[in-house]
């Protein structure tokens, strides 16, 4: 199978990143450290060829046709152990950790599983940094600040674990085939692990109906009296909306209720 004859498969959400400038920007934004690189969904290997020049890469590809192509395109790198290629579904292989050494996730993620993969990487104690390309809307949610309309549980979980920022916005024309929406590369630098399930359950309740007040959402599960007391202690007004409350206030609220 030749690279030129590969047709993107919709069921795997494939859009191959072709723009060399964007590929270069991803490599330049990589944190400088000794961590292994994990790439999920290498596709045609356009980013992989840049990554193996920098470090050794553990790649996971679900598409068997592309796996065969990558095995032949990167035969030398596989032989010299610069690249270890896993053919199959990464989510099946991912237990509490994906690899047994510190790693940075660097990837152009398929849109349909991007959020799920980022949340798993945030929970994986071996994953230290996440540098990924996703749809712009998802990147903005992970990088949102308090007060922004898109500030929600994804932004709060991220801020509870580390820092995030958008590296570069990417137009549809950078891909083959071009998607219908804009994309973005963003970086999360972790300094803690994501472990508190109870806190995340509270966030789910807090953002059930983002347009409603935080008090209304939370009172569907928590005691109104306790909430009034906690709001009062934190100086939160009863009409405050979920996106207007800071990450640290959410943590304080969780402790109180």
PDB file of N, CA and C in Angstrom, residues 5-51:
ATOM      1  N   UNK A   5      -2.089   6.458  -1.906  1.00  0.00           N
ATOM      2  CA  UNK A   5      -3.372   5.804  -2.206  1.00  0.00           C
ATOM      3  C   UNK A   5      -4.270   5.659  -0.970  1.00  0.00           C
ATOM      4  N   UNK A   6      -3.786   6.124   0.184  1.00  0.00           N
ATOM      5  CA  UNK A   6      -4.582   5.985   1.416  1.00  0.00           C
ATOM      6  C   UNK A   6      -5.745   6.976   1.406  1.00  0.00           C
ATOM      7  N   UNK A   7      -6.938   6.442   1.685  1.00  0.00           N
ATOM      8  CA  UNK A   7      -8.125   7.288   1.791  1.00  0.00           C
ATOM      9  C   UNK A   7      -8.522   7.345   3.269  1.00  0.00           C
ATOM     10  N   UNK A   8      -8.759   8.565   3.768  1.00  0.00           N
ATOM     11  CA  UNK A   8      -9.127   8.728   5.183  1.00  0.00           C
ATOM     12  C   UNK A   8     -10.445   8.020   5.471  1.00  0.00           C
ATOM     13  N   UNK A   9     -10.485   7.306   6.595  1.00  0.00           N
ATOM     14  CA  UNK A   9     -11.698   6.569   6.977  1.00  0.00           C
ATOM     15  C   UNK A   9     -12.505   7.370   7.992  1.00  0.00           C
ATOM     16  N   UNK A  10     -13.778   7.584   7.655  1.00  0.00           N
ATOM     17  CA  UNK A  10     -14.651   8.384   8.526  1.00  0.00           C
ATOM     18  C   UNK A  10     -14.819   7.751   9.890  1.00  0.00           C
ATOM     19  N   UNK A  11     -14.926   6.402   9.917  1.00  0.00           N
ATOM     20  CA  UNK A  11     -15.214   5.731  11.199  1.00  0.00           C
ATOM     21  C   UNK A  11     -14.088   5.933  12.218  1.00  0.00           C
ATOM     22  N   UNK A  12     -12.867   6.232  11.738  1.00  0.00           N
ATOM     23  CA  UNK A  12     -11.747   6.504  12.650  1.00  0.00           C
ATOM     24  C   UNK A  12     -11.484   8.010  12.783  1.00  0.00           C
ATOM     25  N   UNK A  13     -12.378   8.819  12.224  1.00  0.00           N
ATOM     26  CA  UNK A  13     -12.228  10.273  12.332  1.00  0.00           C
ATOM     27  C   UNK A  13     -10.911  10.770  11.774  1.00  0.00           C
ATOM     28  N   UNK A  14     -10.491  10.195  10.639  1.00  0.00           N
ATOM     29  CA  UNK A  14      -9.160  10.525  10.108  1.00  0.00           C
ATOM     30  C   UNK A  14      -9.142  11.812   9.280  1.00  0.00           C
ATOM     31  N   UNK A  15      -8.294  12.743   9.694  1.00  0.00           N
ATOM     32  CA  UNK A  15      -7.948  13.931   8.902  1.00  0.00           C
ATOM     33  C   UNK A  15      -6.441  14.056   9.043  1.00  0.00           C
ATOM     34  N   UNK A  16      -5.728  13.814   7.939  1.00  0.00           N
ATOM     35  CA  UNK A  16      -4.266  13.768   8.018  1.00  0.00           C
ATOM     36  C   UNK A  16      -3.677  15.177   7.970  1.00  0.00           C
ATOM     37  N   UNK A  17      -2.861  15.497   8.971  1.00  0.00           N
ATOM     38  CA  UNK A  17      -2.234  16.815   9.066  1.00  0.00           C
ATOM     39  C   UNK A  17      -1.068  16.893   8.090  1.00  0.00           C
ATOM     40  N   UNK A  18      -1.181  17.825   7.138  1.00  0.00           N
ATOM     41  CA  UNK A  18      -0.177  17.899   6.070  1.00  0.00           C
ATOM     42  C   UNK A  18       0.725  19.124   6.168  1.00  0.00           C
ATOM     43  N   UNK A  19       0.289  20.132   6.901  1.00  0.00           N
ATOM     44  CA  UNK A  19       1.012  21.407   6.925  1.00  0.00           C
ATOM     45  C   UNK A  19       2.304  21.293   7.737  1.00  0.00           C
ATOM     46  N   UNK A  20       3.431  21.356   7.031  1.00  0.00           N
ATOM     47  CA  UNK A  20       4.745  21.178   7.680  1.00  0.00           C
ATOM     48  C   UNK A  20       5.034  22.262   8.725  1.00  0.00           C
ATOM     49  N   UNK A  21       4.522  23.465   8.503  1.00  0.00           N
ATOM     50  CA  UNK A  21       4.744  24.558   9.469  1.00  0.00           C
ATOM     51  C   UNK A  21       4.091  24.222  10.802  1.00  0.00           C
ATOM     52  N   UNK A  22       2.873  23.680  10.732  1.00  0.00           N
ATOM     53  CA  UNK A  22       2.155  23.304  11.962  1.00  0.00           C
ATOM     54  C   UNK A  22       2.879  22.141  12.641  1.00  0.00           C
ATOM     55  N   UNK A  23       3.309  21.182  11.848  1.00  0.00           N
ATOM     56  CA  UNK A  23       4.047  20.025  12.401  1.00  0.00           C
ATOM     57  C   UNK A  23       5.296  20.501  13.138  1.00  0.00           C
ATOM     58  N   UNK A  24       5.979  21.468  12.539  1.00  0.00           N
ATOM     59  CA  UNK A  24       7.194  22.020  13.149  1.00  0.00           C
ATOM     60  C   UNK A  24       6.875  22.736  14.462  1.00  0.00           C
ATOM     61  N   UNK A  25       5.735  23.455  14.469  1.00  0.00           N
ATOM     62  CA  UNK A  25       5.327  24.181  15.688  1.00  0.00           C
ATOM     63  C   UNK A  25       5.024  23.215  16.827  1.00  0.00           C
ATOM     64  N   UNK A  26       4.463  22.062  16.498  1.00  0.00           N
ATOM     65  CA  UNK A  26       4.159  21.054  17.530  1.00  0.00           C
ATOM     66  C   UNK A  26       5.479  20.590  18.159  1.00  0.00           C
ATOM     67  N   UNK A  27       6.442  20.277  17.304  1.00  0.00           N
ATOM     68  CA  UNK A  27       7.744  19.793  17.805  1.00  0.00           C
ATOM     69  C   UNK A  27       8.432  20.875  18.647  1.00  0.00           C
ATOM     70  N   UNK A  28       8.366  22.131  18.196  1.00  0.00           N
ATOM     71  CA  UNK A  28       8.995  23.229  18.948  1.00  0.00           C
ATOM     72  C   UNK A  28       8.339  23.455  20.315  1.00  0.00           C
ATOM     73  N   UNK A  29       7.041  23.136  20.408  1.00  0.00           N
ATOM     74  CA  UNK A  29       6.314  23.365  21.670  1.00  0.00           C
ATOM     75  C   UNK A  29       6.498  22.228  22.674  1.00  0.00           C
ATOM     76  N   UNK A  30       7.165  21.155  22.254  1.00  0.00           N
ATOM     77  CA  UNK A  30       7.355  20.014  23.156  1.00  0.00           C
ATOM     78  C   UNK A  30       8.195  20.400  24.365  1.00  0.00           C
ATOM     79  N   UNK A  31       7.764  20.023  25.585  1.00  0.00           N
ATOM     80  CA  UNK A  31       8.579  20.326  26.767  1.00  0.00           C
ATOM     81  C   UNK A  31       9.952  19.653  26.665  1.00  0.00           C
ATOM     82  N   UNK A  32      10.971  20.364  27.114  1.00  0.00           N
ATOM     83  CA  UNK A  32      12.340  19.814  27.048  1.00  0.00           C
ATOM     84  C   UNK A  32      12.587  18.932  28.286  1.00  0.00           C
ATOM     85  N   UNK A  33      12.646  17.632  28.079  1.00  0.00           N
ATOM     86  CA  UNK A  33      12.869  16.696  29.190  1.00  0.00           C
ATOM     87  C   UNK A  33      13.320  15.347  28.635  1.00  0.00           C
ATOM     88  N   UNK A  34      13.454  14.356  29.505  1.00  0.00           N
ATOM     89  CA  UNK A  34      13.893  13.024  29.057  1.00  0.00           C
ATOM     90  C   UNK A  34      12.733  12.042  28.936  1.00  0.00           C
ATOM     91  N   UNK A  35      11.508  12.528  28.986  1.00  0.00           N
ATOM     92  CA  UNK A  35      10.352  11.619  28.915  1.00  0.00           C
ATOM     93  C   UNK A  35      10.224  10.984  27.545  1.00  0.00           C
ATOM     94  N   UNK A  36       9.679   9.782  27.536  1.00  0.00           N
ATOM     95  CA  UNK A  36       9.350   9.109  26.284  1.00  0.00           C
ATOM     96  C   UNK A  36       8.194   9.866  25.635  1.00  0.00           C
ATOM     97  N   UNK A  37       8.036   9.718  24.314  1.00  0.00           N
ATOM     98  CA  UNK A  37       6.878  10.308  23.631  1.00  0.00           C
ATOM     99  C   UNK A  37       5.880   9.193  23.320  1.00  0.00           C
ATOM    100  N   UNK A  38       4.610   9.460  23.609  1.00  0.00           N
ATOM    101  CA  UNK A  38       3.544   8.558  23.177  1.00  0.00           C
ATOM    102  C   UNK A  38       2.742   9.315  22.124  1.00  0.00           C
ATOM    103  N   UNK A  39       2.540   8.674  20.975  1.00  0.00           N
ATOM    104  CA  UNK A  39       1.711   9.271  19.918  1.00  0.00           C
ATOM    105  C   UNK A  39       0.505   8.366  19.690  1.00  0.00           C
ATOM    106  N   UNK A  40      -0.687   8.952  19.752  1.00  0.00           N
ATOM    107  CA  UNK A  40      -1.915   8.179  19.513  1.00  0.00           C
ATOM    108  C   UNK A  40      -2.484   8.595  18.165  1.00  0.00           C
ATOM    109  N   UNK A  41      -2.706   7.615  17.293  1.00  0.00           N
ATOM    110  CA  UNK A  41      -3.224   7.894  15.957  1.00  0.00           C
ATOM    111  C   UNK A  41      -2.201   8.535  15.047  1.00  0.00           C
ATOM    112  N   UNK A  42      -1.037   7.862  14.828  1.00  0.00           N
ATOM    113  CA  UNK A  42      -0.002   8.453  13.954  1.00  0.00           C
ATOM    114  C   UNK A  42      -0.435   8.605  12.495  1.00  0.00           C
ATOM    115  N   UNK A  43      -1.473   7.873  12.086  1.00  0.00           N
ATOM    116  CA  UNK A  43      -1.986   8.022  10.709  1.00  0.00           C
ATOM    117  C   UNK A  43      -0.965   7.662   9.658  1.00  0.00           C
ATOM    118  N   UNK A  44      -0.600   8.650   8.823  1.00  0.00           N
ATOM    119  CA  UNK A  44       0.376   8.407   7.749  1.00  0.00           C
ATOM    120  C   UNK A  44       1.814   8.632   8.219  1.00  0.00           C
ATOM    121  N   UNK A  45       1.964   9.020   9.490  1.00  0.00           N
ATOM    122  CA  UNK A  45       3.317   9.208  10.030  1.00  0.00           C
ATOM    123  C   UNK A  45       3.901  10.586   9.781  1.00  0.00           C
ATOM    124  N   UNK A  46       3.047  11.556   9.381  1.00  0.00           N
ATOM    125  CA  UNK A  46       3.562  12.902   9.071  1.00  0.00           C
ATOM    126  C   UNK A  46       4.174  13.581  10.296  1.00  0.00           C
ATOM    127  N   UNK A  47       3.555  13.405  11.477  1.00  0.00           N
ATOM    128  CA  UNK A  47       4.130  13.954  12.702  1.00  0.00           C
ATOM    129  C   UNK A  47       5.199  13.008  13.257  1.00  0.00           C
ATOM    130  N   UNK A  48       4.957  11.711  13.107  1.00  0.00           N
ATOM    131  CA  UNK A  48       5.888  10.688  13.626  1.00  0.00           C
ATOM    132  C   UNK A  48       7.305  10.912  13.121  1.00  0.00           C
ATOM    133  N   UNK A  49       7.422  11.260  11.830  1.00  0.00           N
ATOM    134  CA  UNK A  49       8.784  11.412  11.251  1.00  0.00           C
ATOM    135  C   UNK A  49       9.557  12.546  11.928  1.00  0.00           C
ATOM    136  N   UNK A  50       8.827  13.563  12.415  1.00  0.00           N
ATOM    137  CA  UNK A  50       9.482  14.646  13.163  1.00  0.00           C
ATOM    138  C   UNK A  50       9.820  14.174  14.578  1.00  0.00           C
ATOM    139  N   UNK A  51       8.903  13.411  15.182  1.00  0.00           N
ATOM    140  CA  UNK A  51       9.078  12.987  16.580  1.00  0.00           C
ATOM    141  C   UNK A  51      10.252  12.020  16.752  1.00  0.00           C
TER     142      UNK A  51
END
